[in-house]
Amino acid sequence: MDYAKKSLNLFSPSLSNISSRCVAASASVLPKFNPRPRPFRVTNSDRSLKKGVMADGLRDLMNKTMDVFSVSCVEGLVLDEDGTGVDTEDFFQTLKDSTVLMVLEKGQKWTPQQSSLLGGQAAERRTQRRKDLAKLTLDFYKNHPKEFIGCLNVQMTLYGMYSMSYDLQCYHAKRMLREALRWTLFSMQATGHVLLGTSYYMQNLIDEDEKAEAQLIASRKTNKLFQAIQWKKSVADHIN
């Protein structure tokens, strides 16, 4: 047992040296990561001038901003939308491309845009003046894309406090439509039978009328023929 421990102690320094050399070799082989330059939009404190700048880091952006705006000293960079200061590289890397930044010189401060202030005040006035009495929401949806008739959800809110809703499922509507189609088909079939029976009855009436008329014409012809024969016979008897 003691011999095994001594053997491990002899091999452990050589193993540690080999691992440290492998790490150093891998570190020397791997290339250094260079961040990709990203686009940003930079404006001055009064928003009268806006420039596009490509930078890969916060320090690079500040240096290029000083060159573009001809500023000797930059007090800070803030977000144009809310004035949040961009002071660290970690926060800078979280910004999206084409983010609007404001460069501040010594003694300058961030101020919100006048249009946003006016818009916010107008929206607040509209919100204060508005008072909802009733609100009706209709939501038409389908449980399956192949459904012929969808479902309807009706929701009503009164004075912003009392609400009620009703969900009209399509199953009842489909059942009613199916029954309506069934009765329509039955009515069409019954109407067809009635029309066929009526047409057959009318055809029989026409045929009987035509037969009676033909018999009347035949009887008239027979009577005329019989009268003619009798007249000839009476003339012959008179001559004799």
Tab-separated table of C-alpha atoms in Angstrom:
chain	number	residue	atom	x	y	z
A	1	MET	CA	0.000	0.000	0.000
A	2	ASP	CA	2.787	2.435	0.899
A	3	TYR	CA	4.592	1.547	-2.309
A	4	ALA	CA	1.511	2.455	-4.386
A	5	LYS	CA	1.193	5.849	-2.660
A	6	LYS	CA	4.850	6.627	-3.333
A	7	SER	CA	4.399	5.679	-6.977
A	8	LEU	CA	1.411	8.061	-7.327
A	9	ASN	CA	3.379	10.874	-5.680
A	10	LEU	CA	6.167	10.358	-8.200
A	11	PHE	CA	3.799	10.546	-11.173
A	12	SER	CA	1.589	13.447	-9.949
A	13	PRO	CA	4.131	16.292	-10.614
A	14	SER	CA	4.690	15.072	-14.162
A	15	LEU	CA	0.911	14.869	-14.795
A	16	SER	CA	0.359	18.415	-13.487
A	17	ASN	CA	3.144	19.719	-15.731
A	18	ILE	CA	1.624	17.990	-18.765
A	19	SER	CA	-1.860	19.439	-18.063
A	20	SER	CA	-0.498	22.976	-17.598
A	21	ARG	CA	1.418	22.715	-20.872
A	22	CYS	CA	-1.720	21.509	-22.702
A	23	VAL	CA	-3.736	24.435	-21.349
A	24	ALA	CA	-1.048	26.909	-22.356
A	25	ALA	CA	-0.811	25.380	-25.815
A	26	SER	CA	-4.572	25.491	-26.311
A	27	ALA	CA	-4.668	29.101	-25.150
A	28	SER	CA	-1.983	30.017	-27.639
A	29	VAL	CA	-3.730	28.168	-30.485
A	30	LEU	CA	-7.251	29.588	-29.940
A	31	PRO	CA	-7.772	32.936	-31.722
A	32	LYS	CA	-8.759	36.040	-29.815
A	33	PHE	CA	-12.413	37.110	-30.155
A	34	ASN	CA	-12.920	40.517	-31.668
A	35	PRO	CA	-16.440	41.934	-31.257
A	36	ARG	CA	-18.248	42.957	-34.428
A	37	PRO	CA	-18.916	46.684	-34.868
A	38	ARG	CA	-22.585	47.529	-34.493
A	39	PRO	CA	-24.586	50.537	-35.735
A	40	PHE	CA	-25.811	53.235	-33.339
A	41	ARG	CA	-27.510	56.583	-33.809
A	42	VAL	CA	-26.093	59.436	-31.732
A	43	THR	CA	-27.692	62.863	-31.290
A	44	ASN	CA	-26.689	66.008	-29.451
A	45	SER	CA	-28.434	67.402	-26.369
A	46	ASP	CA	-30.954	69.582	-28.271
A	47	ARG	CA	-31.600	66.869	-30.909
A	48	SER	CA	-30.704	69.210	-33.734
A	49	LEU	CA	-28.070	66.855	-35.145
A	50	LYS	CA	-28.084	63.077	-35.454
A	51	LYS	CA	-25.255	60.882	-36.729
A	52	GLY	CA	-24.787	57.177	-37.359
A	53	VAL	CA	-21.755	55.582	-35.706
A	54	MET	CA	-20.328	52.054	-35.964
A	55	ALA	CA	-18.618	50.894	-32.761
A	56	ASP	CA	-17.649	47.616	-31.127
A	57	GLY	CA	-17.479	48.923	-27.568
A	58	LEU	CA	-18.349	51.797	-25.268
A	59	ARG	CA	-14.886	53.354	-25.395
A	60	ASP	CA	-14.796	53.047	-29.176
A	61	LEU	CA	-18.215	54.707	-29.450
A	62	MET	CA	-17.207	57.622	-27.228
A	63	ASN	CA	-14.030	58.201	-29.206
A	64	LYS	CA	-15.836	58.159	-32.545
A	65	THR	CA	-18.600	60.381	-31.139
A	66	MET	CA	-16.017	62.959	-30.090
A	67	ASP	CA	-14.611	62.923	-33.622
A	68	VAL	CA	-17.997	63.094	-35.369
A	69	PHE	CA	-19.458	65.880	-33.207
A	70	SER	CA	-16.101	67.675	-32.788
A	71	VAL	CA	-16.378	67.487	-29.007
A	72	SER	CA	-13.264	67.711	-26.874
A	73	CYS	CA	-14.768	66.182	-23.756
A	74	VAL	CA	-17.817	63.913	-23.412
A	75	GLU	CA	-19.604	64.117	-20.076
A	76	GLY	CA	-21.639	60.976	-20.750
A	77	LEU	CA	-23.881	58.950	-23.036
A	78	VAL	CA	-27.561	58.363	-22.228
A	79	LEU	CA	-30.502	56.731	-23.958
A	80	ASP	CA	-32.502	59.278	-25.904
A	81	GLU	CA	-35.893	57.744	-25.021
A	82	ASP	CA	-35.656	57.925	-21.208
A	83	GLY	CA	-32.226	59.352	-20.268
A	84	THR	CA	-30.733	56.146	-18.881
A	85	GLY	CA	-26.978	56.525	-18.555
A	86	VAL	CA	-24.726	54.164	-20.520
A	87	ASP	CA	-21.728	53.882	-18.188
A	88	THR	CA	-20.562	50.272	-18.321
A	89	GLU	CA	-19.434	47.991	-21.101
A	90	ASP	CA	-21.781	45.207	-19.982
A	91	PHE	CA	-24.843	47.443	-20.277
A	92	PHE	CA	-23.591	48.752	-23.619
A	93	GLN	CA	-23.397	45.208	-25.025
A	94	THR	CA	-27.061	44.647	-24.141
A	95	LEU	CA	-28.207	47.532	-26.346
A	96	LYS	CA	-29.874	46.679	-29.646
A	97	ASP	CA	-28.575	47.789	-33.014
A	98	SER	CA	-29.572	51.309	-34.156
A	99	THR	CA	-30.288	52.399	-30.572
A	100	VAL	CA	-30.580	56.188	-30.305
A	101	LEU	CA	-28.071	57.647	-27.818
A	102	MET	CA	-27.530	61.230	-26.692
A	103	VAL	CA	-24.067	62.682	-26.143
A	104	LEU	CA	-23.818	65.151	-23.249
A	105	GLU	CA	-21.076	67.696	-22.810
A	106	LYS	CA	-20.114	69.307	-19.545
A	107	GLY	CA	-23.082	71.098	-17.980
A	108	GLN	CA	-25.679	69.545	-20.284
A	109	LYS	CA	-28.593	67.380	-19.104
A	110	TRP	CA	-31.054	65.067	-20.766
A	111	THR	CA	-34.527	66.511	-21.424
A	112	PRO	CA	-37.556	64.663	-22.830
A	113	GLN	CA	-38.956	65.555	-26.220
A	114	GLN	CA	-41.689	68.182	-26.256
A	115	SER	CA	-43.920	66.086	-28.526
A	116	SER	CA	-43.873	63.189	-26.065
A	117	LEU	CA	-44.777	65.529	-23.200
A	118	LEU	CA	-47.680	67.021	-25.121
A	119	GLY	CA	-48.837	63.586	-26.238
A	120	GLY	CA	-48.694	62.250	-22.689
A	121	GLN	CA	-50.654	65.199	-21.311
A	122	ALA	CA	-53.291	64.904	-24.047
A	123	ALA	CA	-53.626	61.157	-23.426
A	124	GLU	CA	-53.987	61.808	-19.712
A	125	ARG	CA	-56.714	64.400	-20.349
A	126	ARG	CA	-58.536	62.003	-22.668
A	127	THR	CA	-58.293	59.268	-20.050
A	128	GLN	CA	-59.662	61.559	-17.371
A	129	ARG	CA	-62.559	62.752	-19.532
A	130	ARG	CA	-63.490	59.307	-20.806
A	131	LYS	CA	-65.943	57.249	-18.824
A	132	ASP	CA	-67.120	53.960	-20.250
A	133	LEU	CA	-70.805	53.250	-19.731
A	134	ALA	CA	-71.093	50.008	-21.664
A	135	LYS	CA	-68.650	47.926	-23.606
A	136	LEU	CA	-69.611	45.035	-25.899
A	137	THR	CA	-67.042	42.549	-27.153
A	138	LEU	CA	-67.784	39.927	-29.803
A	139	ASP	CA	-65.256	37.148	-30.242
A	140	PHE	CA	-65.852	34.788	-33.156
A	141	TYR	CA	-63.649	31.683	-33.180
A	142	LYS	CA	-63.456	28.089	-34.396
A	143	ASN	CA	-62.432	25.019	-32.435
A	144	HIS	CA	-61.313	23.334	-35.637
A	145	PRO	CA	-60.330	24.882	-38.995
A	146	LYS	CA	-62.725	22.593	-40.896
A	147	GLU	CA	-65.794	23.682	-38.958
A	148	PHE	CA	-68.473	25.248	-41.133
A	149	ILE	CA	-69.929	27.446	-38.386
A	150	GLY	CA	-67.735	28.888	-35.633
A	151	CYS	CA	-68.455	29.765	-32.012
A	152	LEU	CA	-69.375	33.205	-30.719
A	153	ASN	CA	-68.387	34.639	-27.352
A	154	VAL	CA	-70.326	37.733	-26.256
A	155	GLN	CA	-69.027	39.798	-23.330
A	156	MET	CA	-70.612	42.987	-21.984
A	157	THR	CA	-69.199	45.333	-19.362
A	158	LEU	CA	-71.297	48.043	-17.684
A	159	TYR	CA	-69.674	51.063	-16.044
A	160	GLY	CA	-66.372	49.210	-15.976
A	161	MET	CA	-67.562	47.150	-12.988
A	162	TYR	CA	-70.296	44.695	-13.943
A	163	SER	CA	-69.584	42.202	-16.665
A	164	MET	CA	-71.387	39.246	-18.102
A	165	SER	CA	-70.522	36.897	-20.915
A	166	TYR	CA	-72.153	34.133	-22.889
A	167	ASP	CA	-70.409	31.550	-25.024
A	168	LEU	CA	-72.534	30.401	-27.961
A	169	GLN	CA	-71.080	27.086	-29.062
A	170	CYS	CA	-71.303	26.059	-32.671
A	171	TYR	CA	-72.657	22.612	-31.835
A	172	HIS	CA	-76.222	23.849	-31.262
A	173	ALA	CA	-76.078	25.958	-34.410
A	174	LYS	CA	-74.811	22.998	-36.427
A	175	ARG	CA	-77.596	20.804	-35.021
A	176	MET	CA	-80.214	23.423	-35.884
A	177	LEU	CA	-78.766	23.830	-39.369
A	178	ARG	CA	-78.773	20.062	-39.852
A	179	GLU	CA	-82.414	19.834	-38.772
A	180	ALA	CA	-83.330	22.750	-41.035
A	181	LEU	CA	-81.639	21.056	-43.970
A	182	ARG	CA	-83.400	17.789	-43.162
A	183	TRP	CA	-86.829	19.480	-43.081
A	184	THR	CA	-86.012	21.372	-46.270
A	185	LEU	CA	-85.119	18.100	-47.994
A	186	PHE	CA	-88.315	16.492	-46.721
A	187	SER	CA	-90.365	19.461	-47.920
A	188	MET	CA	-88.732	19.296	-51.340
A	189	GLN	CA	-89.419	15.565	-51.588
A	190	ALA	CA	-93.044	16.028	-50.487
A	191	THR	CA	-93.475	18.895	-52.938
A	192	GLY	CA	-92.035	16.694	-55.682
A	193	HIS	CA	-94.489	13.921	-54.874
A	194	VAL	CA	-97.392	16.390	-54.834
A	195	LEU	CA	-96.306	17.833	-58.172
A	196	LEU	CA	-95.973	14.364	-59.689
A	197	GLY	CA	-99.406	13.325	-58.421
A	198	THR	CA	-100.991	16.554	-59.622
A	199	SER	CA	-99.387	16.249	-63.039
A	200	TYR	CA	-100.604	12.609	-63.332
A	201	TYR	CA	-104.147	13.612	-62.340
A	202	MET	CA	-104.143	16.542	-64.775
A	203	GLN	CA	-102.856	14.254	-67.543
A	204	ASN	CA	-105.702	11.803	-66.869
A	205	LEU	CA	-108.248	14.635	-67.036
A	206	ILE	CA	-106.830	15.844	-70.333
A	207	ASP	CA	-106.786	12.307	-71.740
A	208	GLU	CA	-110.423	11.664	-70.679
A	209	ASP	CA	-111.508	14.980	-72.145
A	210	GLU	CA	-109.753	14.185	-75.403
A	211	LYS	CA	-111.348	10.700	-75.468
A	212	ALA	CA	-114.823	12.132	-74.830
A	213	GLU	CA	-114.310	14.721	-77.549
A	214	ALA	CA	-113.091	12.047	-79.969
A	215	GLN	CA	-116.132	9.839	-79.171
A	216	LEU	CA	-118.473	12.798	-79.700
A	217	ILE	CA	-116.920	13.572	-83.082
A	218	ALA	CA	-117.127	9.886	-84.063
A	219	SER	CA	-120.777	9.677	-83.031
A	220	ARG	CA	-121.600	12.819	-85.017
A	221	LYS	CA	-119.912	11.367	-88.082
A	222	THR	CA	-121.859	8.121	-87.603
A	223	ASN	CA	-125.161	9.985	-87.296
A	224	LYS	CA	-124.440	12.010	-90.415
A	225	LEU	CA	-123.565	8.852	-92.333
A	226	PHE	CA	-126.703	7.115	-91.128
A	227	GLN	CA	-128.845	10.132	-92.091
A	228	ALA	CA	-127.270	10.196	-95.528
A	229	ILE	CA	-128.027	6.506	-96.037
A	230	GLN	CA	-131.617	6.980	-94.931
A	231	TRP	CA	-132.035	9.967	-97.238
A	232	LYS	CA	-130.739	7.989	-100.212
A	233	LYS	CA	-133.053	5.103	-99.334
A	234	SER	CA	-136.080	7.382	-99.054
A	235	VAL	CA	-135.263	9.006	-102.405
A	236	ALA	CA	-134.996	5.583	-104.049
A	237	ASP	CA	-138.309	4.476	-102.614
A	238	HIS	CA	-139.992	7.641	-103.831
A	239	ILE	CA	-138.688	7.113	-107.363
A	240	ASN	CA	-139.887	3.513	-107.480
